Coordinates of C-alpha atoms and ligand atoms in Angstrom, one line a residue:
M10 CA -11.8 -32.2 3.9
T11 CA -10.1 -28.8 2.9
I12 CA -10.6 -25.7 5.0
R13 CA -10.1 -22.8 2.8
I14 CA -9.3 -19.3 4.2
V15 CA -8.8 -15.9 2.6
H16 CA -6.6 -13.7 4.6
T17 CA -6.4 -9.9 4.4
A18 CA -5.4 -7.0 6.6
D19 CA -4.4 -3.3 6.4
N20 CA -7.3 -2.3 4.2
H21 CA -7.4 1.1 5.8
I22 CA -11.0 2.0 4.7
G23 CA -11.3 5.7 5.0
M24 CA -7.7 6.5 4.6
P25 CA -7.9 10.3 3.8
F26 CA -4.9 10.5 1.3
R27 CA -4.5 14.2 2.3
Q28 CA -1.3 14.7 0.2
H29 CA -3.2 14.1 -3.0
G30 CA -5.5 16.3 -5.1
D31 CA -9.4 16.0 -4.9
E32 CA -9.6 13.6 -7.9
A33 CA -7.0 11.3 -6.7
R34 CA -8.3 11.3 -3.2
K35 CA -11.7 10.2 -4.5
Q36 CA -10.3 7.5 -6.6
L37 CA -8.1 6.2 -3.9
L38 CA -10.9 6.2 -1.3
E39 CA -13.2 4.3 -3.7
E40 CA -10.5 1.8 -4.6
R41 CA -10.1 0.6 -1.0
F42 CA -13.8 -0.4 -1.1
E43 CA -13.7 -1.9 -4.6
A44 CA -10.6 -3.9 -3.9
L45 CA -12.3 -5.4 -0.8
E46 CA -15.3 -6.2 -2.9
R47 CA -13.1 -7.9 -5.5
L48 CA -11.6 -9.9 -2.8
I49 CA -14.9 -11.0 -1.4
E50 CA -15.9 -12.1 -5.0
T51 CA -12.7 -14.1 -5.3
A52 CA -13.3 -15.7 -2.0
N53 CA -16.8 -16.7 -3.0
D54 CA -15.7 -17.9 -6.3
S55 CA -13.2 -20.3 -4.6
H56 CA -15.7 -21.4 -2.0
A57 CA -13.6 -20.2 0.9
D58 CA -14.9 -21.1 4.4
F59 CA -13.4 -18.2 6.3
F60 CA -12.7 -14.5 5.4
I61 CA -10.1 -13.3 8.0
I62 CA -9.2 -9.6 8.5
S63 CA -5.9 -9.3 10.7
G64 CA -6.5 -5.8 11.9
D65 CA -6.7 -2.2 10.3
L66 CA -9.7 -2.9 8.3
F67 CA -10.4 0.8 9.0
D68 CA -8.0 3.6 9.0
S69 CA -9.1 5.1 12.3
T70 CA -11.3 4.5 15.3
R71 CA -13.3 7.5 14.0
V72 CA -14.0 6.6 10.5
K73 CA -17.3 7.9 9.1
T74 CA -20.6 5.8 9.6
P75 CA -21.3 5.6 5.7
Y76 CA -18.0 4.0 5.3
I77 CA -18.6 1.5 8.0
E78 CA -22.0 0.8 6.6
R79 CA -20.6 0.2 3.0
T80 CA -17.8 -2.0 4.4
V81 CA -20.3 -4.2 6.4
G82 CA -22.4 -4.3 3.2
I83 CA -19.4 -5.8 1.3
L84 CA -18.4 -8.2 3.9
N85 CA -22.0 -9.4 4.3
K86 CA -21.7 -10.7 0.6
F87 CA -19.3 -13.5 1.8
S88 CA -20.9 -16.8 1.1
G89 CA -18.7 -18.9 3.4
T90 CA -19.1 -19.8 7.1
S91 CA -17.8 -16.6 8.7
V92 CA -16.0 -13.3 8.4
L93 CA -13.6 -12.7 11.3
V94 CA -12.6 -9.1 12.0
L95 CA -9.7 -8.3 14.4
P96 CA -9.1 -4.7 15.6
G97 CA -5.6 -3.6 14.6
N98 CA -3.6 -0.6 16.0
H99 CA -5.3 2.0 13.8
D100 CA -8.7 0.7 14.4
F101 CA -8.0 -0.6 18.0
Y102 CA -10.6 -1.8 20.5
A103 CA -10.5 0.1 23.8
G104 CA -13.8 -1.2 25.2
D105 CA -17.4 -0.9 24.1
D106 CA -17.3 2.8 23.7
T107 CA -14.7 2.6 20.9
E108 CA -16.6 4.7 18.2
V109 CA -15.8 2.6 15.1
W110 CA -16.6 -0.7 16.7
K111 CA -19.7 0.5 18.4
R112 CA -20.9 1.5 14.9
F113 CA -19.6 -1.4 13.3
H114 CA -21.5 -3.7 15.9
K115 CA -24.7 -1.8 15.4
V116 CA -24.6 -2.2 11.5
S117 CA -23.3 -5.8 11.5
S118 CA -25.4 -7.2 14.3
E119 CA -28.1 -8.3 11.9
F120 CA -25.5 -10.3 9.8
S121 CA -24.9 -13.5 11.7
N122 CA -21.8 -14.4 9.5
I123 CA -19.7 -11.4 10.7
E124 CA -17.9 -11.8 13.9
L125 CA -15.8 -9.1 15.6
L126 CA -12.8 -10.4 17.6
T127 CA -12.6 -8.2 20.6
T128 CA -11.8 -10.7 23.3
T129 CA -8.8 -12.9 23.9
S130 CA -10.6 -16.1 24.0
V131 CA -10.7 -19.1 21.6
V132 CA -13.3 -19.0 18.9
T133 CA -14.1 -22.5 17.8
F134 CA -15.9 -23.9 14.7
E135 CA -16.8 -27.5 13.8
M136 CA -17.1 -28.4 10.2
S137 CA -17.7 -31.9 8.9
G138 CA -16.1 -33.5 11.8
E139 CA -13.0 -31.1 11.9
T140 CA -12.3 -28.6 14.7
I141 CA -11.0 -25.2 13.9
Q142 CA -9.9 -23.1 16.7
F143 CA -9.0 -19.3 16.2
F144 CA -6.9 -17.4 18.8
P145 CA -7.6 -13.7 18.4
C146 CA -5.1 -11.1 19.7
P147 CA -6.9 -7.6 19.2
C148 CA -5.0 -4.3 19.8
P149 CA -6.2 -2.4 22.7
S150 CA -4.4 0.9 21.5
K151 CA -2.6 2.6 18.9
T152 CA 0.8 1.6 20.2
G153 CA 2.1 -1.0 22.6
K154 CA 5.4 -2.4 23.6
D155 CA 4.5 -6.0 24.4
P156 CA 2.8 -8.4 21.8
M157 CA -0.9 -9.3 22.5
T158 CA -0.2 -13.0 22.0
S159 CA 0.8 -14.0 25.5
W160 CA -2.6 -15.2 26.6
I161 CA -2.4 -18.1 24.2
A162 CA 0.3 -19.9 26.2
N163 CA -2.2 -20.6 29.0
A164 CA -5.3 -21.1 26.7
E165 CA -6.6 -24.6 26.3
K166 CA -5.7 -25.9 22.8
N167 CA -7.1 -29.0 21.1
L168 CA -3.9 -30.5 19.7
S169 CA -5.8 -32.3 16.9
A170 CA -7.7 -29.2 15.8
L171 CA -6.5 -26.7 13.2
R172 CA -5.2 -23.8 15.4
I173 CA -5.0 -20.3 13.9
G174 CA -3.5 -17.3 15.6
I175 CA -4.9 -13.9 14.4
A176 CA -2.7 -10.9 15.5
H177 CA -1.6 -7.3 14.4
G178 CA 1.7 -5.9 15.0
N179 CA 5.2 -5.6 13.9
V180 CA 7.4 -9.0 13.5
T181 CA 11.1 -8.5 14.0
G182 CA 13.0 -8.9 10.8
L183 CA 10.0 -8.2 8.6
G184 CA 9.2 -4.5 9.5
L185 CA 11.1 -1.4 10.4
D186 CA 9.9 -0.9 14.0
A187 CA 13.2 -0.1 15.7
N188 CA 11.4 1.3 18.8
D189 CA 9.3 -1.7 19.6
R190 CA 6.2 0.5 19.5
Y191 CA 3.8 -1.8 17.6
F192 CA 3.2 -5.0 19.7
T193 CA 6.4 -6.5 18.3
M194 CA 6.3 -10.2 17.9
T195 CA 9.3 -12.4 17.0
M196 CA 9.3 -15.4 14.6
P197 CA 10.8 -18.0 17.3
D198 CA 8.1 -16.7 19.9
L199 CA 5.2 -17.2 17.4
E200 CA 6.5 -20.6 16.5
A201 CA 6.8 -21.7 20.0
I202 CA 3.3 -20.9 21.0
G203 CA 2.1 -24.2 19.5
L204 CA -0.4 -23.1 16.8
T205 CA -0.7 -24.4 13.2
T206 CA -0.5 -21.0 11.6
W207 CA -0.5 -17.4 12.2
L208 CA -2.5 -14.8 10.2
L209 CA -0.9 -11.4 10.8
G210 CA -1.4 -7.8 9.7
H211 CA 0.3 -4.4 10.2
I212 CA 3.3 -4.6 7.9
H213 CA 1.8 -3.5 4.4
V214 CA 4.2 -5.9 2.6
P215 CA 3.2 -9.7 2.1
F216 CA 5.0 -12.4 3.7
P217 CA 6.1 -15.0 2.6
T218 CA 7.9 -13.4 -0.4
T219 CA 7.0 -16.3 -2.7
S220 CA 3.5 -16.1 -4.4
S221 CA 2.7 -19.8 -3.8
G222 CA 4.0 -22.7 -1.7
S223 CA 3.1 -25.2 1.0
K224 CA 5.2 -24.2 4.0
S225 CA 5.0 -21.2 6.2
Q226 CA 4.2 -20.7 9.9
L227 CA 3.1 -17.1 9.5
F228 CA 1.5 -15.0 6.9
M229 CA 1.5 -11.2 6.6
A230 CA -1.4 -10.2 4.5
G231 CA 0.0 -7.0 3.0
T232 CA -2.4 -4.1 2.1
H233 CA -5.0 -5.3 -0.4
T234 CA -4.5 -2.4 -2.8
P235 CA -1.5 -0.1 -3.1
D236 CA -1.7 2.9 -0.7
S237 CA 1.4 5.0 -1.8
V238 CA 4.3 5.3 -4.2
R239 CA 6.3 3.3 -1.7
C240 CA 4.1 0.2 -2.1
K241 CA 5.9 -2.1 -4.6
H242 CA 3.3 -4.9 -4.9
P243 CA -0.1 -4.7 -6.8
G244 CA -2.0 -5.3 -3.6
S245 CA -2.1 -8.6 -1.8
A246 CA -4.0 -11.2 0.2
W247 CA -3.6 -14.9 0.8
L248 CA -5.7 -18.0 -0.2
L249 CA -4.8 -20.8 2.2
D250 CA -5.8 -24.4 2.1
F251 CA -5.7 -26.6 5.2
E252 CA -6.0 -30.3 5.4
Q253 CA -6.1 -32.5 8.4
S254 CA -5.1 -29.6 10.6
Q255 CA -2.1 -28.8 8.5
L256 CA -1.3 -26.1 5.9
K257 CA -1.5 -27.8 2.5
S258 CA -0.9 -24.8 0.2
Y259 CA -0.9 -21.0 -0.1
K260 CA -1.3 -18.7 -3.0
R261 CA -1.1 -15.0 -3.2
L262 CA -4.0 -13.0 -4.5
S263 CA -3.9 -9.5 -6.0
P264 CA -7.1 -7.6 -5.5
G265 CA -5.7 -4.1 -6.2
K266 CA -6.2 -2.2 -9.4
I267 CA -4.6 1.1 -8.7
R268 CA -0.9 1.7 -9.1
F269 CA 1.3 4.6 -8.0
V270 CA 4.0 5.4 -10.6
R271 CA 6.6 8.0 -10.1
I272 CA 8.7 9.0 -13.1
D273 CA 11.9 10.8 -12.2
R274 CA 13.7 12.1 -15.2
T275 CA 16.4 14.5 -16.1
L276 CA 15.6 16.0 -19.6
H277 CA 18.3 17.5 -21.9
T278 CA 17.0 17.0 -25.4
I279 CA 14.0 16.6 -27.5
N280 CA 14.6 12.9 -27.6
D281 CA 14.3 12.8 -23.7
I282 CA 10.9 14.4 -24.0
S283 CA 9.6 11.9 -26.6
E284 CA 11.0 9.1 -24.5
L285 CA 9.2 10.4 -21.4
Q286 CA 5.9 10.7 -23.6
K287 CA 6.4 7.2 -24.6
T288 CA 6.7 6.0 -21.0
C289 CA 3.5 7.7 -20.1
D290 CA 1.7 6.3 -23.1
S291 CA 2.7 2.9 -22.0
L292 CA 0.7 3.3 -18.8
D293 CA -3.0 2.9 -18.1
P294 CA -4.4 6.4 -17.5
D295 CA -7.3 5.2 -15.6
T296 CA -5.6 3.1 -13.0
V297 CA -2.2 4.7 -12.6
I298 CA -1.8 7.6 -10.1
L299 CA 1.0 9.4 -12.0
D300 CA 3.7 11.5 -10.4
L301 CA 6.2 13.2 -12.7
K302 CA 9.4 14.6 -11.2
L303 CA 11.2 16.4 -14.0
S304 CA 14.4 18.3 -13.9
G305 CA 17.2 19.3 -16.5
Q306 CA 18.0 21.9 -19.0
L307 CA 16.1 22.7 -22.1
S308 CA 16.0 25.4 -24.8
T309 CA 12.8 27.7 -25.0
E310 CA 11.8 25.6 -28.0
E311 CA 12.3 22.3 -26.1
Q312 CA 10.5 23.7 -23.0
N313 CA 7.4 24.5 -25.2
E314 CA 7.6 20.9 -26.4
L315 CA 7.7 19.7 -22.9
H316 CA 4.8 21.8 -21.8
Q317 CA 2.7 20.5 -24.7
S318 CA 3.6 16.9 -23.7
I319 CA 2.7 17.4 -20.0
Q320 CA -0.7 19.0 -21.0
K321 CA -1.4 15.9 -23.1
V322 CA -0.6 13.6 -20.2
Q323 CA -2.6 15.6 -17.8
K324 CA -5.6 15.5 -20.1
L325 CA -5.3 11.8 -20.5
F326 CA -4.7 10.6 -16.9
R327 CA -7.3 10.8 -14.2
T328 CA -4.7 11.9 -11.8
C329 CA -1.2 13.4 -12.5
T330 CA 1.0 15.7 -10.5
V331 CA 4.0 17.4 -11.9
D332 CA 7.1 18.7 -10.1
L333 CA 9.1 20.7 -12.6
D334 CA 12.6 21.9 -12.1
I335 CA 13.8 22.9 -15.7
K336 CA 16.6 25.4 -16.3
N337 CA 17.2 27.3 -19.5
K338 CA 19.6 25.7 -21.7
I339 CA 22.7 27.7 -22.5
D340 CA 23.4 27.7 -26.3
S341 CA 26.0 29.6 -28.4
D342 CA 23.5 32.4 -29.0
T343 CA 23.0 33.0 -25.2
I344 CA 26.8 32.9 -24.7
A345 CA 27.4 35.4 -27.6
T346 CA 24.7 37.7 -26.3
L347 CA 25.9 37.8 -22.7
Y348 CA 29.7 37.6 -23.0
P349 CA 32.0 39.4 -25.4
Q350 CA 34.2 37.1 -27.6
G351 CA 37.6 36.3 -26.1
T352 CA 36.6 36.9 -22.5
L353 CA 37.3 34.2 -20.0
A354 CA 33.6 33.5 -19.5
E355 CA 33.0 33.2 -23.2
R356 CA 35.9 30.8 -23.7
L357 CA 35.0 28.7 -20.7
L358 CA 31.4 28.4 -21.5
S359 CA 32.0 27.7 -25.2
T360 CA 34.4 24.9 -24.3
L361 CA 31.9 23.4 -21.8
L362 CA 29.1 23.6 -24.4
A363 CA 31.1 21.6 -26.8
D364 CA 31.6 18.9 -24.2
N365 CA 28.8 16.4 -25.0
Q366 CA 29.7 14.2 -22.3
H367 CA 28.8 16.5 -19.6
P368 CA 25.8 18.4 -20.8
N369 CA 25.0 19.9 -17.5
D370 CA 28.5 21.6 -17.0
V371 CA 27.8 24.5 -19.2
T372 CA 24.5 25.5 -17.3
L373 CA 26.2 24.9 -14.0
A374 CA 29.1 27.2 -14.9
H375 CA 26.8 29.7 -16.4
D376 CA 24.8 29.8 -13.0
L377 CA 28.1 30.3 -11.1
I378 CA 29.2 33.2 -13.3
Q379 CA 25.9 34.9 -13.0
E380 CA 26.0 34.5 -9.2
I381 CA 29.5 36.0 -9.1
S382 CA 28.7 39.0 -11.3
I383 CA 25.4 39.8 -9.4
S384 CA 27.2 39.7 -6.0
Ligands
LIG412 MN1 -1.2 -1.4 11.7

């Protein structure tokens, strides 16, 4: 018999996205719910038995009640045996008074298929003669030096059962936690504990790096939909099949729809502007959070062209921010107006203007000359 698990983490429901404008904020907040909903649908379509969330389902311990209610409503649609929810370091569990889990418990208690993993004790399921043991390692705080996995060494394990660890924190070699502040685990330690597989959260990038396969001791879910321009994957989760208490196969799922795209360009010519326009036209304006970072030198006419182009893009895209650093292009007319013929400045600038290999130099030299003559 196959035991099928969908594994996710770091959904960060309620993430405020403060650095974005109103429209983008709304879109990004909404996307985190919708991507979770798509993932539940995929899990149902593939008849998964368990839906496992390895921490940071919520962005904080003070997430708004309506967000918790909506999340529980989505999780409740899971048609398999159970949804297991582990508190991570953002939504840590520090006792029954922890706001987010108090509210979560209240909302979810009427749904028997949602189980909150707040204690370090084995959770066992029997399915068609097979035993599945889950070993939860909830985070008790935002930060912590030691891994939360140590209790498992002394826990009673059924060696013929499928034994799955669920934890949240950094893993040496996978993340960038030089200070050991996030419950840091190591791969050899995890392997030595004697479980079949580890389902982890915290690092927003998925591990393994291959999108399908049959062997891996641990899985890092990766955030389910991109959360910033630094996120290079389209959102991830895992579909895992186990047979006879062993991992049979894994496949990466991509429930995300939104993409962050930063276009960083230096513009010198009309052609550069039309290339920029072409790149923007090739993107989906409804799902791309566009961030334009434009610099360079352009003539007045070219700058007008650029502004028209930007206006077009901003009208088309739901969200587009623009960071402009465009200087006035120095042409022969400007040189002739500012510097009498035959002067050093005129000769220098005219020579640099003629040098097509280095189109920035004439502007740079002009800036320097202006600076000297002003001071
Ligand atoms: Mn985390």
